[in-house]
Tab-separated table of C-alpha atoms and ligand atoms in Angstrom:
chain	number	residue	atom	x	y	z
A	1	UNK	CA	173.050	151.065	150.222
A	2	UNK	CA	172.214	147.918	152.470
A	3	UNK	CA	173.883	144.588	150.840
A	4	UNK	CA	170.160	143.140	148.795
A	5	UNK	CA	169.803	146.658	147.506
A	6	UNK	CA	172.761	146.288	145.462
A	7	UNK	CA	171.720	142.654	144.652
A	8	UNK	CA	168.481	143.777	143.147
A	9	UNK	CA	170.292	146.996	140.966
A	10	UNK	CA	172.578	144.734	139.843
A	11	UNK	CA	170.252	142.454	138.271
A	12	UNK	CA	167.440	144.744	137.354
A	13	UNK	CA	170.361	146.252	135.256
A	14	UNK	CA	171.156	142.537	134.022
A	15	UNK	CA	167.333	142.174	132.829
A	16	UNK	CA	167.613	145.442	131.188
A	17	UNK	CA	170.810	144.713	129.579
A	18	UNK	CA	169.168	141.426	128.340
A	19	UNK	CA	166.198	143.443	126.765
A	20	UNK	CA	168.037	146.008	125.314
A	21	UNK	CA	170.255	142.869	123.798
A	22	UNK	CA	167.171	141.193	122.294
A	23	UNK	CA	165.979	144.120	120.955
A	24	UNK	CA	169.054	145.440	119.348
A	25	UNK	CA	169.701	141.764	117.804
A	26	UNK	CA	165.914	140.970	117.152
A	27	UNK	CA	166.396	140.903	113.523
A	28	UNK	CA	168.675	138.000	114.141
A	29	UNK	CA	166.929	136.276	116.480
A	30	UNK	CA	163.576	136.217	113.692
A	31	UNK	CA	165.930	134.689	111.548
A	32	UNK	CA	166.963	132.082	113.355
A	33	UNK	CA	163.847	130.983	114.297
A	34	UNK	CA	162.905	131.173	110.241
A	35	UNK	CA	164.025	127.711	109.201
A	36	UNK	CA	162.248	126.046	112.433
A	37	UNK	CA	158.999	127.694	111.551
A	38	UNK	CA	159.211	127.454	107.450
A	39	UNK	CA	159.835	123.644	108.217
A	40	UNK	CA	156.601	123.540	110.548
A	41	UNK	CA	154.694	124.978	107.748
A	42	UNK	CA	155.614	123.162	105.245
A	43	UNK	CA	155.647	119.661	107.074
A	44	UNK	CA	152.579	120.067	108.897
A	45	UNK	CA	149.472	118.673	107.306
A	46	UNK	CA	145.714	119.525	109.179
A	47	UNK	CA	144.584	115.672	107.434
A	48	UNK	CA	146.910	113.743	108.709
A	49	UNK	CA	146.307	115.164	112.051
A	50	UNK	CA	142.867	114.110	111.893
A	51	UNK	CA	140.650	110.751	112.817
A	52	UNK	CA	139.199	108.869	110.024
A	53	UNK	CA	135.577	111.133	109.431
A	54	UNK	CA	133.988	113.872	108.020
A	55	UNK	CA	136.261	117.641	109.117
A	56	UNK	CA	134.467	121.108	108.833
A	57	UNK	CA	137.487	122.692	108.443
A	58	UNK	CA	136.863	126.585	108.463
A	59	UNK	CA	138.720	128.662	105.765
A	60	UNK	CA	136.701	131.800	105.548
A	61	UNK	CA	133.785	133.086	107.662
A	62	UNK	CA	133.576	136.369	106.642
A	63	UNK	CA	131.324	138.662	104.198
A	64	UNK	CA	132.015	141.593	101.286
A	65	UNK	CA	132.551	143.687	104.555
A	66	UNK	CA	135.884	144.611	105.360
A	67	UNK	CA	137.315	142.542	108.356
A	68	UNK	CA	141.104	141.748	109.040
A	69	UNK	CA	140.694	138.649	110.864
A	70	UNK	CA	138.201	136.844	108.646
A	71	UNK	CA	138.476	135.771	104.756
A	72	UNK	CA	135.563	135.533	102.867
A	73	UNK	CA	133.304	132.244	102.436
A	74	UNK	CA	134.816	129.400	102.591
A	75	UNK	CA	134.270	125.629	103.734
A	76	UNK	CA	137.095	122.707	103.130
A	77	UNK	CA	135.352	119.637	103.940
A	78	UNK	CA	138.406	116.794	103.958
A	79	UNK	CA	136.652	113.061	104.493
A	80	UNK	CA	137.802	109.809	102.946
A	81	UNK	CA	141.276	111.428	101.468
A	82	UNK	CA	139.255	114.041	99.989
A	83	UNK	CA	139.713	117.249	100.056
A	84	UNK	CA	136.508	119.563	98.961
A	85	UNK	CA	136.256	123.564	98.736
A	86	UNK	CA	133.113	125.057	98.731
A	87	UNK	CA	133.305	128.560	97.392
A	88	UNK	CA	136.727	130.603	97.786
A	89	UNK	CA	136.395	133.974	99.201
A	90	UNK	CA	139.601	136.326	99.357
A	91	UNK	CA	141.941	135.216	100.954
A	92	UNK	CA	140.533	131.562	100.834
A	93	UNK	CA	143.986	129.988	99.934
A	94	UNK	CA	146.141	131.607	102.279
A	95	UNK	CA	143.707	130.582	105.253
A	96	UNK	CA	144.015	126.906	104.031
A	97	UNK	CA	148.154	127.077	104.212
A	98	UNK	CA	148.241	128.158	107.422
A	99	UNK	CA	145.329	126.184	108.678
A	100	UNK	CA	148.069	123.124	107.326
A	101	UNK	CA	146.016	122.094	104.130
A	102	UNK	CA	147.662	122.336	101.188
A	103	UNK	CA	145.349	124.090	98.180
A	104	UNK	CA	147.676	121.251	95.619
A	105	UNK	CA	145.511	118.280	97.365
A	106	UNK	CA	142.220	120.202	96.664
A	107	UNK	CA	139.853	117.962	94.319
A	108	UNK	CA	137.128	120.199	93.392
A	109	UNK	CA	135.630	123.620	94.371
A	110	UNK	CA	131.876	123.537	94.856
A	111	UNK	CA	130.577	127.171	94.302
A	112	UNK	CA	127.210	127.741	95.952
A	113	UNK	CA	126.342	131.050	93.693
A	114	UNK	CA	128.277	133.726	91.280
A	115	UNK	CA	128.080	136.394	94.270
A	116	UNK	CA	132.150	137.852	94.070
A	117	UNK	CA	132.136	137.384	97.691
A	118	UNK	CA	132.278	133.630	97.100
A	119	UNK	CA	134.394	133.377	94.139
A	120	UNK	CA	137.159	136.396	94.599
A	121	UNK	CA	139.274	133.712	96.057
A	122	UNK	CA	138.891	131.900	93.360
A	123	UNK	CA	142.932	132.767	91.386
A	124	UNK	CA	144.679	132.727	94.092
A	125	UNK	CA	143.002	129.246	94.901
A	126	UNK	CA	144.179	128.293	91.484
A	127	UNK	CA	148.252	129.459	91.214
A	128	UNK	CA	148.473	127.817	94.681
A	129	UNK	CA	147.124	124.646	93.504
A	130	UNK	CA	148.835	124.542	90.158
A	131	UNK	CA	152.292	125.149	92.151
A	132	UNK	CA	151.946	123.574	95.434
A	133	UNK	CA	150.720	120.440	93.418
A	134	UNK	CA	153.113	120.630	90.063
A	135	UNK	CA	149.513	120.046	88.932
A	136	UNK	CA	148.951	118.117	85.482
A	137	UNK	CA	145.235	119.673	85.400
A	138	UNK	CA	143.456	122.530	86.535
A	139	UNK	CA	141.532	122.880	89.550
A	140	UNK	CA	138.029	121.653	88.527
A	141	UNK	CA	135.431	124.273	89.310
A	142	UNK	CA	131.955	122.896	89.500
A	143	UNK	CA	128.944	125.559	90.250
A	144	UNK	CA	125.759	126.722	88.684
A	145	UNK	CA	125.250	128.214	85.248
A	146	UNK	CA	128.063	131.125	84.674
A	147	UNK	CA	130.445	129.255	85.950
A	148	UNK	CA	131.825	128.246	83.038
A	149	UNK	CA	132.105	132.123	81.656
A	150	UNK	CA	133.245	132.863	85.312
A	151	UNK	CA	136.148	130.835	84.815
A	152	UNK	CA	137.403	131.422	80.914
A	153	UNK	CA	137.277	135.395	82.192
A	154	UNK	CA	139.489	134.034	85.271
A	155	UNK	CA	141.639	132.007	82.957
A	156	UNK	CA	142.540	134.791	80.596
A	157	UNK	CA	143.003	137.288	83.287
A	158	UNK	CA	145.879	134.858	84.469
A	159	UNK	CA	147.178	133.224	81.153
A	160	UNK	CA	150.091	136.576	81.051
A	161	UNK	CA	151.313	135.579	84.810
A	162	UNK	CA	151.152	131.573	84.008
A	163	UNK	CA	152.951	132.304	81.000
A	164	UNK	CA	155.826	133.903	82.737
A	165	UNK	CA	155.912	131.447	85.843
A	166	UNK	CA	155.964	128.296	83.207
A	167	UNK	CA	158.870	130.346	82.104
A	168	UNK	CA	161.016	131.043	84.491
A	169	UNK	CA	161.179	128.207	86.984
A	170	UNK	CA	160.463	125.419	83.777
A	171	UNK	CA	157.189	123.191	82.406
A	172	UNK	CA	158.650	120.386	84.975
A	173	UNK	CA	157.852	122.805	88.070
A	174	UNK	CA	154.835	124.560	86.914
A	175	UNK	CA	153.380	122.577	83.827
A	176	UNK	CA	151.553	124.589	81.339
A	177	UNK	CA	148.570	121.725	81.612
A	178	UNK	CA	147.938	122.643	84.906
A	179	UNK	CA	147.331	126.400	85.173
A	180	UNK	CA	144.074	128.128	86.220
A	181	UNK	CA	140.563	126.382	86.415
A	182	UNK	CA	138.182	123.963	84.291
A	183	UNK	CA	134.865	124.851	85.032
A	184	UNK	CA	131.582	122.025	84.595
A	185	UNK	CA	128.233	123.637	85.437
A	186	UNK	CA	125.225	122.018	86.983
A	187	UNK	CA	121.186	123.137	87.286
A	188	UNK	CA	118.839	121.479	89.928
A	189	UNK	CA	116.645	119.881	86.894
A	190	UNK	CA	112.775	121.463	87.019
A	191	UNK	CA	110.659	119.039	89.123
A	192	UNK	CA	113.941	117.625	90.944
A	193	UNK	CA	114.528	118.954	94.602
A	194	UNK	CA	118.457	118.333	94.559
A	195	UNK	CA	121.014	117.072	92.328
A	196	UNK	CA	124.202	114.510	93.349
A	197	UNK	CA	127.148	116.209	92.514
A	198	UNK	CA	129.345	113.772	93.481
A	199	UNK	CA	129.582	110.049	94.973
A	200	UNK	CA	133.036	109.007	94.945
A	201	UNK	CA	135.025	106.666	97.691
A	202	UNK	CA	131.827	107.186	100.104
A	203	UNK	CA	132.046	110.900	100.355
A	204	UNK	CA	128.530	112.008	98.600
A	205	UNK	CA	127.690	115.672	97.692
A	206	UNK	CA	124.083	116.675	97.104
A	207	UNK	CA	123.237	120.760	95.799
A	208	UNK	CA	119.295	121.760	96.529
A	209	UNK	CA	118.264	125.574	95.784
A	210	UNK	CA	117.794	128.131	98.359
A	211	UNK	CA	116.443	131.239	98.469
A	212	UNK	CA	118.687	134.276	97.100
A	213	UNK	CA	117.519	135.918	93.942
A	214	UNK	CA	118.271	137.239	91.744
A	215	UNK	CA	121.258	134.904	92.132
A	216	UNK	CA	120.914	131.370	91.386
A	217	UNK	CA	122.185	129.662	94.664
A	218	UNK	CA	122.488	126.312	96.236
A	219	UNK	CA	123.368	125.058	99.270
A	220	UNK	CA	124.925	121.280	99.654
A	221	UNK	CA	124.960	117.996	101.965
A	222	UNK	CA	128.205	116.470	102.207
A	223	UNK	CA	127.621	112.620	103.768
A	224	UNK	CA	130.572	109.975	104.862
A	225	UNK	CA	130.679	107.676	106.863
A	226	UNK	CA	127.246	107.769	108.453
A	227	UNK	CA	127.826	111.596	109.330
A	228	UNK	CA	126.755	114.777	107.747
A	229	UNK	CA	127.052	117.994	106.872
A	230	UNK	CA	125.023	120.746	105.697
A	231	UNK	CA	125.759	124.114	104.353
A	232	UNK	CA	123.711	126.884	103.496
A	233	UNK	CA	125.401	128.920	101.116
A	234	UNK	CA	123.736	132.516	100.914
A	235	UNK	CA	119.824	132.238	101.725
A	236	UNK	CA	117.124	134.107	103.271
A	237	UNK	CA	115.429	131.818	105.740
A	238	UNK	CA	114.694	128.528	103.479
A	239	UNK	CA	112.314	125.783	103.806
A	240	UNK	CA	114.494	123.659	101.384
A	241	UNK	CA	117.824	124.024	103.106
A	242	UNK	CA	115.311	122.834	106.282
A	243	UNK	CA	114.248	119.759	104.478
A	244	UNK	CA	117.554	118.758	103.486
A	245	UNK	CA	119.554	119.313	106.667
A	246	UNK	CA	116.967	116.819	108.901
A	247	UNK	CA	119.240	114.953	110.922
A	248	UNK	CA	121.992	116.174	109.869
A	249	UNK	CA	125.043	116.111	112.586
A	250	UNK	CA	126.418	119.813	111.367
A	251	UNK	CA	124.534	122.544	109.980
A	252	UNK	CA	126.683	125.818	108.528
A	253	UNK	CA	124.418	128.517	108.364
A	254	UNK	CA	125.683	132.043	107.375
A	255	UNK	CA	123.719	134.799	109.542
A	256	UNK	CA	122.743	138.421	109.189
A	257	UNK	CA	122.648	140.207	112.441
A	258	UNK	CA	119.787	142.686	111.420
A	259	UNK	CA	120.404	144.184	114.951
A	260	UNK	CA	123.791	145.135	114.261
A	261	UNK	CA	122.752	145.560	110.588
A	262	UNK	CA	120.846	148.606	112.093
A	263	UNK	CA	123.531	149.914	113.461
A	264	UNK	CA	126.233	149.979	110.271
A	265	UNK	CA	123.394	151.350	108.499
A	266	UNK	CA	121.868	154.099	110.174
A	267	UNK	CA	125.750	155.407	111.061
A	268	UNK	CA	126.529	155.236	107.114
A	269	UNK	CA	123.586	156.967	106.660
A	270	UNK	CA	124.384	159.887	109.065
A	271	UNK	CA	127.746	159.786	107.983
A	272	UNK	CA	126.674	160.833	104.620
A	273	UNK	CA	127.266	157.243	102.800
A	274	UNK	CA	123.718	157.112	101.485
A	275	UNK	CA	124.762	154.548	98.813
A	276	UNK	CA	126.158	152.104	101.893
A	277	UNK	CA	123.115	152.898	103.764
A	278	UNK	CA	120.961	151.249	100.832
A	279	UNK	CA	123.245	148.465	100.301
A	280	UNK	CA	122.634	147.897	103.711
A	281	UNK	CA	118.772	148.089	103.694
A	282	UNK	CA	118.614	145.724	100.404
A	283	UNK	CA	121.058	142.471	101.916
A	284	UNK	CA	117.996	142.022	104.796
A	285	UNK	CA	115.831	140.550	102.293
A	286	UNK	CA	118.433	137.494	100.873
A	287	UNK	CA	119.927	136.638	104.039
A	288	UNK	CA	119.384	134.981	107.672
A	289	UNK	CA	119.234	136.356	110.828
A	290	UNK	CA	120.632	134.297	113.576
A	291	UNK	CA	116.988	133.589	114.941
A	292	UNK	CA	116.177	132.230	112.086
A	293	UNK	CA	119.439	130.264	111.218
A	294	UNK	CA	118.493	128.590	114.821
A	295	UNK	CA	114.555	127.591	113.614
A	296	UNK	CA	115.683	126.170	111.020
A	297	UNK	CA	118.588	123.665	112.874
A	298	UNK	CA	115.732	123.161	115.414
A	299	UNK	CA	113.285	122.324	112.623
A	300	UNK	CA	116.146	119.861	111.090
A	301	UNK	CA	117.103	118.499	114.203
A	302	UNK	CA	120.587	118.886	113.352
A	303	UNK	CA	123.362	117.872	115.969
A	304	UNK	CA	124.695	121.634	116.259
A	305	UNK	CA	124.602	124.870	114.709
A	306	UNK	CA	127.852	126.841	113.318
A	307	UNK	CA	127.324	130.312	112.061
A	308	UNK	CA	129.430	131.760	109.292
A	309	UNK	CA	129.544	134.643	106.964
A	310	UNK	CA	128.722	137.080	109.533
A	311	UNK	CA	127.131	140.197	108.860
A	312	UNK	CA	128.000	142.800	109.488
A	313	UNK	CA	131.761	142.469	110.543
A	314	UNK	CA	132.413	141.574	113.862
A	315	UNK	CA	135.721	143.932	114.866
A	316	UNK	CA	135.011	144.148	118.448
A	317	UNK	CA	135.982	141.325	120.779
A	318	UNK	CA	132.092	139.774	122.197
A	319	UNK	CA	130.264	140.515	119.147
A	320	UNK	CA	130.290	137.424	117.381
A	321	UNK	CA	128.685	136.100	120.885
A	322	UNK	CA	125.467	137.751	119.910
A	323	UNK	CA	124.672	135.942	117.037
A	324	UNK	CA	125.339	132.620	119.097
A	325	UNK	CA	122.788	134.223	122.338
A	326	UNK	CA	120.543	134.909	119.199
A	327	UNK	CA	120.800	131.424	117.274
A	328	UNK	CA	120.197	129.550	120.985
A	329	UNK	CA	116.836	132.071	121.571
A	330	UNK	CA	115.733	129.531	118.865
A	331	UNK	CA	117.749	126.593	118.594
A	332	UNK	CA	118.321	124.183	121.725
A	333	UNK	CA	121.130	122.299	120.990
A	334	UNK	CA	124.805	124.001	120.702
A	335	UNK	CA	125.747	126.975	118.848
A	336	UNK	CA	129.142	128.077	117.569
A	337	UNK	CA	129.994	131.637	116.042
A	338	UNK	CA	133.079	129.851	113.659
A	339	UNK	CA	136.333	132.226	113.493
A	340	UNK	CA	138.894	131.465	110.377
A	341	UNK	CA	140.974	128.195	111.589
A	342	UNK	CA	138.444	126.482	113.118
A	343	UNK	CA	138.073	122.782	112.683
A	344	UNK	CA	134.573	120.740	113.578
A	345	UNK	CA	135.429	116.648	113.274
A	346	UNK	CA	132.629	114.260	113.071
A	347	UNK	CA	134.869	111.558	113.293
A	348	UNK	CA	133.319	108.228	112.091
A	349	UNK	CA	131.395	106.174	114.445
A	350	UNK	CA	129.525	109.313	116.449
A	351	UNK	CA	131.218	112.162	118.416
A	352	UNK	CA	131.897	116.192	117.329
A	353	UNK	CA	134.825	117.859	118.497
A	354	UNK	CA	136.385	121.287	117.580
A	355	UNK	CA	139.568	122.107	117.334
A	356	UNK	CA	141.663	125.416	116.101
A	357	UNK	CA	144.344	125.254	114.013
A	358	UNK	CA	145.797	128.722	112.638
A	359	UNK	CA	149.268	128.698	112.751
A	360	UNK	CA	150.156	132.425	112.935
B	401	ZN	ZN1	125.414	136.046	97.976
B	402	ZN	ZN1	127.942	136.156	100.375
């Protein structure tokens, strides 16, 4: 064997050696790296990492469908030291800790409507903000009439659990006070087009109705600082949510790619799922398709266009593009399919920026 032969099989079986090491000792290794990344986590806050403004920060943009990489609904907007939810799909909470934002800061959770989609988020939202926070009070849960029944039935689903966790780790870590959810509930008033939901320390939150019956729904504007934000909740296409977003810098709009839609359905269908087939048919008539979503920003004039609470799922890599090509067929400005951990700044004095901030 010439003399760089050897040099190569010597460290080809130096590389493997390595590998074979790092494999064999990879428990180890994870565990070493445990207190660097548990520190990270627990030091790292997504507000202080942003400009003075109003943040779009992204902690659920998926639907009742079943998709891994997205929770369902769910918009943190953090402006002025504030931090607002509105609505809190599954697996709401644990988007927001590893997005950085801890659910013990949260102020209030707006709900748009009593779909489960929006609320089934809702507990978990809760236990992490009563122990994150050593909270004195519960999270206050503001939404439209149910809400209040919404959260006793939420409240005495939990009461065993908080019992037990006040318990075992002490009233000082986990005061009684501060368990579950107090729920006020709020109604457009009959001639009114919107109500103010809040207007505290410049951040200003405005609820007008949209269009998803049976449910009673609303979607909001969120103002601060000169900028704006406007979210749709669940609504077929709706003249209302277009008055309210003109000139607004950021419109969320959920879509409904009926496309697609056709697709999920007529496989169900053929696959024998008859009942998912109708479910299927019947969501066309309360939601937005993407061409729509993108009249309505172009009718507003809104800055830019985010889609959320995509329908169906979106499991192959590309297909959340469609609903942007869709959205621009009818909107000219920019278009963003959101993914869970996005962040959309409209930092005060003009400017938009995204940003991405999942952590694992
Ligand atoms: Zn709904
Ligand atoms: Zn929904």
């Amino acid at each position: 064997m010439k003399r760089s032969g050897l040099v190569w099989l010597i460290v080809l079986i130096g590389i493997a050696g390595l590998v074979a090491g790092a494999y064999v000792f990879r428990g180890e290794l994870a565990t070493r790296l445990v207190e660097r990344v548990a520190a990270r986590g627990l030091q790292q806050s997504l507000a202080a990492q942003l400009p003075d403004g109003l943040h779009a920060v992204f902690c659920g943009t998926g639907s009742p469908l079943p998709d891994r990489s997205r929770a369902g609904p769910c918009l943190a907007v953090i402006a002025g030291g504030q931090l607002l939810v509105f609505d809190a799909g599954e697996g709401a909470a644990e988007t927001l800790s590893l997005m950085g934002v801890n659910p013990g800061d949260i102020n209030v959770v707006f709900l748009s409507h009593l779909h489960s989609d929006h609320f089934d988020g809702l507990a978990p939202l809760a236990l992490q903000h009563w122990a994150t926070g050593a909270a004195e009070a519960p999270l206050r849960l503001v939404g439209p009439t149910g809400t209040a029944r919404l959260a006793a039935g939420l409240n005495e689903a939990y009461a065993i659990d908080a019992g037990y966790r006040t318990a075992h780790h002490g009233p000082e870590v986990m005061p009684p006070a501060g368990a579950g959810l107090s729920a006020e509930e709020f109604a457009v008033p009959a001639g009114a087009d919107a109500i103010v939901l809040r207007d505290e320390g410049g951040v200003r939150v405005i609820a007008f109705p949209v269009q998803h019956a049976p449910a009673e729904a609303v979607g909001f504007r969120i103002e601060y600082a000169g900028r704006s934000i406007v979210v749709s909740g669940d609504t077929a296409r709706s003249d209302s949510l277009a008055r309210h977003a003109r000139g607004a810098d950021l419109l969320v709009h959920e879509a409904l790619s009926p496309r697609l839609n056709a697709i999920v359905q007529r496989s169900a269908v053929e696959s024998g799922r008859a009942n998912v087939g109708a479910i299927l048919h019947d969501i066309l008539d309360y939601h937005t398709s993407p061409e729509e979503a993108g009249a309505v920003a172009q009718e507003a004039g809104v800055g830019a266009l985010a889609l959320t609470h995509l329908l169906p799922q979106t499991p192959i890599p590309g297909l959340a593009a469609t609903f942007e090509r869709d959205a621009r067929t009818t909107f000219g400005g920019p278009v963003w399919a959101m993914r869970d951990g996005d962040v959309i700044s409209l930092p005060r004095g003009g400017g938009l920026r995204r940003s991405h901030h999942l952590r694992f």
